[in-house]
Tab-separated table of C-alpha atoms in Angstrom:
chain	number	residue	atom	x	y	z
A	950	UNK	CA	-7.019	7.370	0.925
A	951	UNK	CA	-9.550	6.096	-1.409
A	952	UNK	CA	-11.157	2.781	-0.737
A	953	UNK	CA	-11.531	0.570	-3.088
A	954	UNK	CA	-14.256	-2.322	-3.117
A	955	UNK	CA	-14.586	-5.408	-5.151
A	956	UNK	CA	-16.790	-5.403	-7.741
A	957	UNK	CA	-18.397	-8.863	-7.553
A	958	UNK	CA	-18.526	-8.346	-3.731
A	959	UNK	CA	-20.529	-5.171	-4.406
A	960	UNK	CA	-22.758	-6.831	-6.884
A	961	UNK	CA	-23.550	-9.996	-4.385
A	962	UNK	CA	-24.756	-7.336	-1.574
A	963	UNK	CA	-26.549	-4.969	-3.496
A	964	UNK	CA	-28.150	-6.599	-6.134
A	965	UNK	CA	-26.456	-4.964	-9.180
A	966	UNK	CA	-28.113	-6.308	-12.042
A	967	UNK	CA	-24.630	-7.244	-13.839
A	968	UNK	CA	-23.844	-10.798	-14.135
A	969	UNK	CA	-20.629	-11.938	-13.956
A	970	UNK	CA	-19.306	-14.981	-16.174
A	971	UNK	CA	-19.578	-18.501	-14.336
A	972	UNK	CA	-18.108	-22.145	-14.828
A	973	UNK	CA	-19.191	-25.318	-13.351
A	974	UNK	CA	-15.678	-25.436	-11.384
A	975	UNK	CA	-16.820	-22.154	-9.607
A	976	UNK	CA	-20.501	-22.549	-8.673
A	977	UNK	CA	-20.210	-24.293	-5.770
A	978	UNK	CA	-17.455	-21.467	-4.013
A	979	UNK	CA	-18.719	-20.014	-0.783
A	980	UNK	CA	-17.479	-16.530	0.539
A	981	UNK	CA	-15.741	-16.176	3.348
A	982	UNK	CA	-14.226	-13.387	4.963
A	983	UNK	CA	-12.826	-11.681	8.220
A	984	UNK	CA	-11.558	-8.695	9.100
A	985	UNK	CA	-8.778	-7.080	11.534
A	986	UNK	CA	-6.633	-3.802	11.525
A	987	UNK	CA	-3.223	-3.953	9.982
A	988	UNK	CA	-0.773	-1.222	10.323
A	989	UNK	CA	-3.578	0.974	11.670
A	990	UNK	CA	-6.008	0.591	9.063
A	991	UNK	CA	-9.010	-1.822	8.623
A	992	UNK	CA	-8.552	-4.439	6.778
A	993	UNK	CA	-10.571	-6.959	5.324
A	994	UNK	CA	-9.349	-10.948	3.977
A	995	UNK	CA	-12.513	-12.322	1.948
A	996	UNK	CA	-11.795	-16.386	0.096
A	997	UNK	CA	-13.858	-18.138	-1.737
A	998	UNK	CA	-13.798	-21.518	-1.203
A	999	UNK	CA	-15.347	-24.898	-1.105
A	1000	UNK	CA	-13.985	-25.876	2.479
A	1001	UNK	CA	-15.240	-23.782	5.340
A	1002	UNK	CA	-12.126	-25.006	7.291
A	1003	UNK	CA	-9.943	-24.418	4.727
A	1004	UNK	CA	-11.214	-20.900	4.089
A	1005	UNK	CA	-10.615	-20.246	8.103
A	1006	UNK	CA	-7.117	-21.729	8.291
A	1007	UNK	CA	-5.800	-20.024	5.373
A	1008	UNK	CA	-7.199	-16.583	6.476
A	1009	UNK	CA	-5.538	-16.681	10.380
A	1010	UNK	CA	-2.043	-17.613	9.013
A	1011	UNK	CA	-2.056	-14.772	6.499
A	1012	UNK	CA	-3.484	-12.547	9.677
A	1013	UNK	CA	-0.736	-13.848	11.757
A	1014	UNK	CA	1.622	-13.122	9.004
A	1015	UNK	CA	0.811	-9.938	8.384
A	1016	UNK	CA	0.870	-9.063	12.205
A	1017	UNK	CA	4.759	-10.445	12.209
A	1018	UNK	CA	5.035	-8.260	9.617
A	1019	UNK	CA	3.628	-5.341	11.300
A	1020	UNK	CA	5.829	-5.909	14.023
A	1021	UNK	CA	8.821	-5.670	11.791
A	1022	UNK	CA	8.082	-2.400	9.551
A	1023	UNK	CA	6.451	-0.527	12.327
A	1024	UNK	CA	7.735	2.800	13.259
A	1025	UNK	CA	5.323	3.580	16.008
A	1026	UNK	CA	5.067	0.462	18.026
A	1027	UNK	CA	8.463	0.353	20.221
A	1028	UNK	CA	8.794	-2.956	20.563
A	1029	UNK	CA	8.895	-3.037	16.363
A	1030	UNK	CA	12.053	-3.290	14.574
A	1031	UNK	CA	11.964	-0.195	12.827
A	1032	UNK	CA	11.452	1.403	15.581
A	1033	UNK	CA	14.173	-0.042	17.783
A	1034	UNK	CA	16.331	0.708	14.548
A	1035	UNK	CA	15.179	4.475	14.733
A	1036	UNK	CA	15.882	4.859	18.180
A	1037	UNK	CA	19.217	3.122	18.321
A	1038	UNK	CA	20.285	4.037	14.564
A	1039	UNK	CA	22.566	1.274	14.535
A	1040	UNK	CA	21.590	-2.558	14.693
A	1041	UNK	CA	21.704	-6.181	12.967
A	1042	UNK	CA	19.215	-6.692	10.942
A	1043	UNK	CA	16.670	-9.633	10.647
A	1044	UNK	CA	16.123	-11.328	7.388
A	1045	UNK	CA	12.540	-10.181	6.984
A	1046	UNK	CA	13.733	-6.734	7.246
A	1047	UNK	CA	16.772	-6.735	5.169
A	1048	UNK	CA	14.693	-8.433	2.470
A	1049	UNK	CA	12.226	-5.609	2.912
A	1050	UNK	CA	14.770	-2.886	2.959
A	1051	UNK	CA	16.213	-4.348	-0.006
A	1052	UNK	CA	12.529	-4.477	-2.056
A	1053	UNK	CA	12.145	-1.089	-0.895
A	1054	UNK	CA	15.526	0.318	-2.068
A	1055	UNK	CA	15.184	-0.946	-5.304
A	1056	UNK	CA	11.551	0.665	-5.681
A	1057	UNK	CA	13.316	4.277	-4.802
A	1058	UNK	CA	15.615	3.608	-7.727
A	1059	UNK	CA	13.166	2.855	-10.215
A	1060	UNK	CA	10.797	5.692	-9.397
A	1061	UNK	CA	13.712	7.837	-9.173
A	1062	UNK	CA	12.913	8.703	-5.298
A	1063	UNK	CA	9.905	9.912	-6.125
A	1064	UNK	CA	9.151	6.823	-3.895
A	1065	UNK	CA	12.113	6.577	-0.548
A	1066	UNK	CA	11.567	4.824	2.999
A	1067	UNK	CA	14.684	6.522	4.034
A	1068	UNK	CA	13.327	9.849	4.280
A	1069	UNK	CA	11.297	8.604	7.840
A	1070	UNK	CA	13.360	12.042	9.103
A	1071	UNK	CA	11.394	14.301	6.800
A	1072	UNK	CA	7.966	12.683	6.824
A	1073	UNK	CA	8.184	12.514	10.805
A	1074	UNK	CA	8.521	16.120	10.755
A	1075	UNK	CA	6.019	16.922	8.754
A	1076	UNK	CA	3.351	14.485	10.454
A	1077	UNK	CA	3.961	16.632	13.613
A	1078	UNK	CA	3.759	19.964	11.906
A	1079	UNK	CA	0.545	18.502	9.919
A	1080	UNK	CA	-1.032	17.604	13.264
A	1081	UNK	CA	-0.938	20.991	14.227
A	1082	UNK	CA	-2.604	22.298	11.158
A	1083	UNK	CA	0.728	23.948	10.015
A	1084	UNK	CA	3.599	23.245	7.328
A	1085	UNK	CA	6.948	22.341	7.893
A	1086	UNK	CA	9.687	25.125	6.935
A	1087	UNK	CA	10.825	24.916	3.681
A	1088	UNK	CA	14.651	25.149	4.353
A	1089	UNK	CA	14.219	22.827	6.984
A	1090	UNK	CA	12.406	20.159	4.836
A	1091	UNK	CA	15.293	20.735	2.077
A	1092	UNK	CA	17.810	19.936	4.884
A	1093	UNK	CA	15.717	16.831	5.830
A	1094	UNK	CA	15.629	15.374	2.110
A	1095	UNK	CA	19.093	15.604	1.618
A	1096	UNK	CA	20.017	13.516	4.644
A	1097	UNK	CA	21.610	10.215	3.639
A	1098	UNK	CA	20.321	6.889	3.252
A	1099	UNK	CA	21.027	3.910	5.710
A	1100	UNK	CA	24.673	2.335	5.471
A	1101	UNK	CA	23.939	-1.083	4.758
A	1102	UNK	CA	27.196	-3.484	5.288
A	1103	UNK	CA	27.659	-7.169	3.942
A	1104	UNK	CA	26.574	-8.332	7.874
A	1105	UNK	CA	23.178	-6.864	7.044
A	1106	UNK	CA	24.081	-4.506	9.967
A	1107	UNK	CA	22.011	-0.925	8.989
A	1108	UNK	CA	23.261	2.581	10.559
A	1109	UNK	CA	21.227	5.521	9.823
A	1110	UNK	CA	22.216	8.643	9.525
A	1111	UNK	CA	21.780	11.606	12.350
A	1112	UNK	CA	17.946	12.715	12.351
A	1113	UNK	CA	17.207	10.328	9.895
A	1114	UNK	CA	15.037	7.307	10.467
A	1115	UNK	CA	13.082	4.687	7.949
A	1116	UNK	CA	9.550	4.625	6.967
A	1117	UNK	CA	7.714	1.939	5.673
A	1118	UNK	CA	4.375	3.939	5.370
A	1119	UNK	CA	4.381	4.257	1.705
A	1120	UNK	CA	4.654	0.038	0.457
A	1121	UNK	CA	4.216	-1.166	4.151
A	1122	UNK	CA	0.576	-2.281	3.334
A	1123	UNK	CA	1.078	-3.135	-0.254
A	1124	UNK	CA	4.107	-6.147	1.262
A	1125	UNK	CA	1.130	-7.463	4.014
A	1126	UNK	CA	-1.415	-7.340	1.246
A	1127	UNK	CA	1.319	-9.422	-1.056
A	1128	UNK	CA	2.342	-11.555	2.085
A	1129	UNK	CA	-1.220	-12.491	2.895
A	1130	UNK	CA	-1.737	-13.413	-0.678
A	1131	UNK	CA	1.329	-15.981	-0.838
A	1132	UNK	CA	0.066	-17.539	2.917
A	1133	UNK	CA	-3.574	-17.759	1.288
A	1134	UNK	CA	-2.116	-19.267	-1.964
A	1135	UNK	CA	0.101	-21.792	0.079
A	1136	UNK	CA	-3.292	-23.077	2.208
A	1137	UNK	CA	-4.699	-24.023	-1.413
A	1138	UNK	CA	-7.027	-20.789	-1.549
A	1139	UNK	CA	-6.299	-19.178	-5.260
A	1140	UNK	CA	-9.776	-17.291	-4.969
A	1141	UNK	CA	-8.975	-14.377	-3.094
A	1142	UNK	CA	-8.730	-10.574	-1.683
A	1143	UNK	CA	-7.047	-8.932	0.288
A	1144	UNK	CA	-8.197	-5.262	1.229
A	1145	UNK	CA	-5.354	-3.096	2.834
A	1146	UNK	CA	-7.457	-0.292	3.490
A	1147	UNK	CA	-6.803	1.384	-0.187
A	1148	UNK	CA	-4.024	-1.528	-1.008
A	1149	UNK	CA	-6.287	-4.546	-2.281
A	1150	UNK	CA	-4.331	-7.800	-4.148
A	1151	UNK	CA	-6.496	-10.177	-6.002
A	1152	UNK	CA	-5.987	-13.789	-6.427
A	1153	UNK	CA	-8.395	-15.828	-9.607
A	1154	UNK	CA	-11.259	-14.363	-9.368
A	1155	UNK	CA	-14.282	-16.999	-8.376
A	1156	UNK	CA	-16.938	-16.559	-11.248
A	1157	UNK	CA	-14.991	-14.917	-14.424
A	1158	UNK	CA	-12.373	-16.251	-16.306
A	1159	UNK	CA	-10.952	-12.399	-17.593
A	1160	UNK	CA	-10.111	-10.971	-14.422
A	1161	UNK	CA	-11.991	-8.678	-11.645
A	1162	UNK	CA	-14.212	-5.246	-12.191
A	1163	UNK	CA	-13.654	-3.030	-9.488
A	1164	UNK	CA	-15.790	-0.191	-8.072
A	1165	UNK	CA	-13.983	2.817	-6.525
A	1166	UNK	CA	-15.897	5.087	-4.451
A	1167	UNK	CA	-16.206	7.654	-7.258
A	1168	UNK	CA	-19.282	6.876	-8.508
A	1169	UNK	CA	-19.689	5.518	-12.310
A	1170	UNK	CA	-15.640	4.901	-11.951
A	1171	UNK	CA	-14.860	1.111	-12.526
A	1172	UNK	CA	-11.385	-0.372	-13.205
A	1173	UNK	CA	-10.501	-4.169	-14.888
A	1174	UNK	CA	-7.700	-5.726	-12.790
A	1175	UNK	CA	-6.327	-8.816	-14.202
A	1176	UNK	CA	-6.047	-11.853	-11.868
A	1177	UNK	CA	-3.306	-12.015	-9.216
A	1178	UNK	CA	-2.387	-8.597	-9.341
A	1179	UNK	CA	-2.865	-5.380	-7.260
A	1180	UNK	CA	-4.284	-2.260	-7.379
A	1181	UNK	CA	-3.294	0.647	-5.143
A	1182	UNK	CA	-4.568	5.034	-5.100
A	1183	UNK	CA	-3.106	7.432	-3.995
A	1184	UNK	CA	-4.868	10.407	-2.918
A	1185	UNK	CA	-5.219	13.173	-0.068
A	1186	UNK	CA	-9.005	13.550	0.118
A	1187	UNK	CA	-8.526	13.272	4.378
A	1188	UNK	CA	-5.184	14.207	4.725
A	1189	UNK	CA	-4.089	17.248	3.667
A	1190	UNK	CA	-3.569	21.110	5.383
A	1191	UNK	CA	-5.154	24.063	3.933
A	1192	UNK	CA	-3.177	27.093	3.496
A	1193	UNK	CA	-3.941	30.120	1.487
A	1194	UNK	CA	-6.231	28.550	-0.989
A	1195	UNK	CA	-3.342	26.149	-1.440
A	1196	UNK	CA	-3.794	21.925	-0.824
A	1197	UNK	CA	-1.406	20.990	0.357
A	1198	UNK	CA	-1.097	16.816	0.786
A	1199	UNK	CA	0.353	14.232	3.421
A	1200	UNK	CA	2.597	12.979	0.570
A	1201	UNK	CA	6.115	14.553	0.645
A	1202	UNK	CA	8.081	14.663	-2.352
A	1203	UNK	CA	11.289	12.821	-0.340
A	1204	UNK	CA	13.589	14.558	-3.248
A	1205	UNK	CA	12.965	18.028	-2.221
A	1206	UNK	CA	11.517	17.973	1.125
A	1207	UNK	CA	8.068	19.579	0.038
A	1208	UNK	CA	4.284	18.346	0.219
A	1209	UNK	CA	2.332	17.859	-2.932
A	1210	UNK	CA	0.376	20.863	-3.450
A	1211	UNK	CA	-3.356	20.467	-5.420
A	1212	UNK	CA	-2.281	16.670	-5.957
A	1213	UNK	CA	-4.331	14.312	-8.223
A	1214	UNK	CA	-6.075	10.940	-7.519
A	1215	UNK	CA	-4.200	8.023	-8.984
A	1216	UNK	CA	-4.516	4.402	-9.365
A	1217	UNK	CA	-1.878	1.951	-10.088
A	1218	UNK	CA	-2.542	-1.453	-10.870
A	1219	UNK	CA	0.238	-3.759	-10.792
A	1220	UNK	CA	1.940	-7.180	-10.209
A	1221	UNK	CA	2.185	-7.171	-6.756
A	1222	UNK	CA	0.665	-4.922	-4.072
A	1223	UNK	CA	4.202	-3.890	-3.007
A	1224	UNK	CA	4.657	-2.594	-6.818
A	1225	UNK	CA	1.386	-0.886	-6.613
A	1226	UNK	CA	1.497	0.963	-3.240
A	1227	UNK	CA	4.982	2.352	-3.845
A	1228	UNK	CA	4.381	3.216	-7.371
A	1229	UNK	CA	0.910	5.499	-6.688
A	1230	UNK	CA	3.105	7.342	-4.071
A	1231	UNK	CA	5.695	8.072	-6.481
A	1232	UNK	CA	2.999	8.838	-9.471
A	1233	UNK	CA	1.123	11.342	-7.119
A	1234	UNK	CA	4.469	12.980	-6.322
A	1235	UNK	CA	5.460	13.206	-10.305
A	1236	UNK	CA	2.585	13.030	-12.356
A	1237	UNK	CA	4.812	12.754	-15.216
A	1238	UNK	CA	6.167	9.498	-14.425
A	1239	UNK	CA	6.304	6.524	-17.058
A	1240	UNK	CA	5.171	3.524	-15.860
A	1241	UNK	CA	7.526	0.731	-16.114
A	1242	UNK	CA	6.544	-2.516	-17.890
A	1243	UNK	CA	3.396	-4.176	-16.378
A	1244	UNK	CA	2.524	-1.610	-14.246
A	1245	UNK	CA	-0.176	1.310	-15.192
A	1246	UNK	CA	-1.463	4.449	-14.095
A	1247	UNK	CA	-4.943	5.462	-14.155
A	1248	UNK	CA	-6.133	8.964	-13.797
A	1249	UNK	CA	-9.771	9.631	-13.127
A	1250	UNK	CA	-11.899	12.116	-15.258
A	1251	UNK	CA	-11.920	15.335	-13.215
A	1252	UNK	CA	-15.244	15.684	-12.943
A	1253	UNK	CA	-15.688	12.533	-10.913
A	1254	UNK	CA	-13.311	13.823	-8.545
A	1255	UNK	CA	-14.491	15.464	-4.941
């Protein structure tokens, strides 16, 4: 996955000779930031404030939120919920989960399962086929992709199908990015980002009144994001097998069972970071997708591409 850094981050540290619109409200913002690994992935929490303190507070509650949070969508940590839920394929659900099942459902319908947690079956078979530097039968993945979705009853009990488990891998980080952002928010800190390793929300940005300029790492490539919103890519430049001249990604197209062969870079800037992660999934799976209101998709010129 692509990372994405902050533009006026990248211009206080290297001495980019851009400068950025300021106010007298702003000028007196410090930055602050620390850093931790979420979901397996570095992560970074930078606020700009006027209050050390302040700054400090708000950035451990959003950590500790996000680890709660971890240790709900998990799939790999046993003592997660997900997990338990995928090795016991029947159980009572807490509200943090049902509310995130729920989110999640309602992305699959909109990107027409282009995006689906409920294909954990499939993409768990492939990540052990991947590992080994080999690709996952082709009947075998069509079997997995047409195994049912949870049964969800009014008790907010779940029961998952045989072989089939959930996966919150593709809008896990995107829902810690957005979670972070309401803790950081609630603390009184409205000049913020939060870097999900490739997922990154914005809050008002500290010295410009129109928004944020961000740098991607291909060079020359910078993208306007509008305050409090999120932009998320989508890409397989690590992870992906190599087959007969053929690329052949870690994204699986959950409606047929197959990877995404030769797939393109794509950023998604959205609302929220749960909007944006699940939406560049789906995107890179069908490039023809139409973005829904408030949402777009950005496509870099090939030749800035690896």
């Amino acid at each position: 996955m692509y990372r994405i850094v902050l533009g006026c981050v990248a211009l206080i540290f290297t001495g980019c000779s851009s400068t950025p619109r300021t106010s007298t409200a702003t000028e007196s913002l410090s930055l602050f930031s620390t850093e931790s690994i979420i979901m397996g992935c570095r992560s970074e929490i930078r606020v700009w404030s006027e209050n050390e303190q302040v700054a400090f507070a708000a950035m451990r509650a959003a950590w500790e939120g996000m680890n709660k949070l971890e240790m709900t969508l998990s799939d790999w940590n046993p003592q997660a919920e997900v997990a338990q839920l995928n090795t016991q394929r029947k159980m009572k659900l807490s509200p943090e989960l049902l509310t995130a099942a729920r989110t999640a459902r309602k992305l699959a319908r909109s990107t027409g399962g282009a995006f689906d947690f409920e294909k954990g079956g499939l993409f768990f078979a492939w990540r052990q086929y991947r590992s080994k530097g080999e690709l996952l039968d082709s009947v075998e993945a069509q079997r997995l992709a047409m195994l049912p979705p949870a049964h969800l009853s009014a008790d907010g009990f779940a029961e998952l199908a045989s072989g089939n488990r959930w996966d919150f891998g593709g809008i896990g980080k995107g829902m810690a990015a957005d979670l972070a952002g309401d803790i950081l928010r609630t603390h009184g800190c409205a000049h913020f980002q939060v870097d999900c390793s490739g997922d990154l929300l914005v809050g008002e940005a500290p010295h410009s009144e129109s928004g944020w300029s961000i740098a991607t790492e291909l060079k020359g490539m910078m993208l306007p994001v509008p305050n409090n919103h999120a932009i998320a890519c989508s890409g397989d430049l690590h992870q992906f097998v190599l087959k007969d001249g053929i690329r052949y990604s870690h994204i699986i197209d959950p409606r047929d069972g197959q990877a995404v062969q030769n797939q393109l870079l794509t950023f998604v800037i959205a609302p929220t970071a749960t909007a944006a992660d699940a939406w560049a999934t789906a995107c890179s799976v069908d490039p023809t997708q139409i973005p829904p209101k408030g949402i777009r998709f950005i496509s870099p010129p090939s030749d800035l591409v690896p």
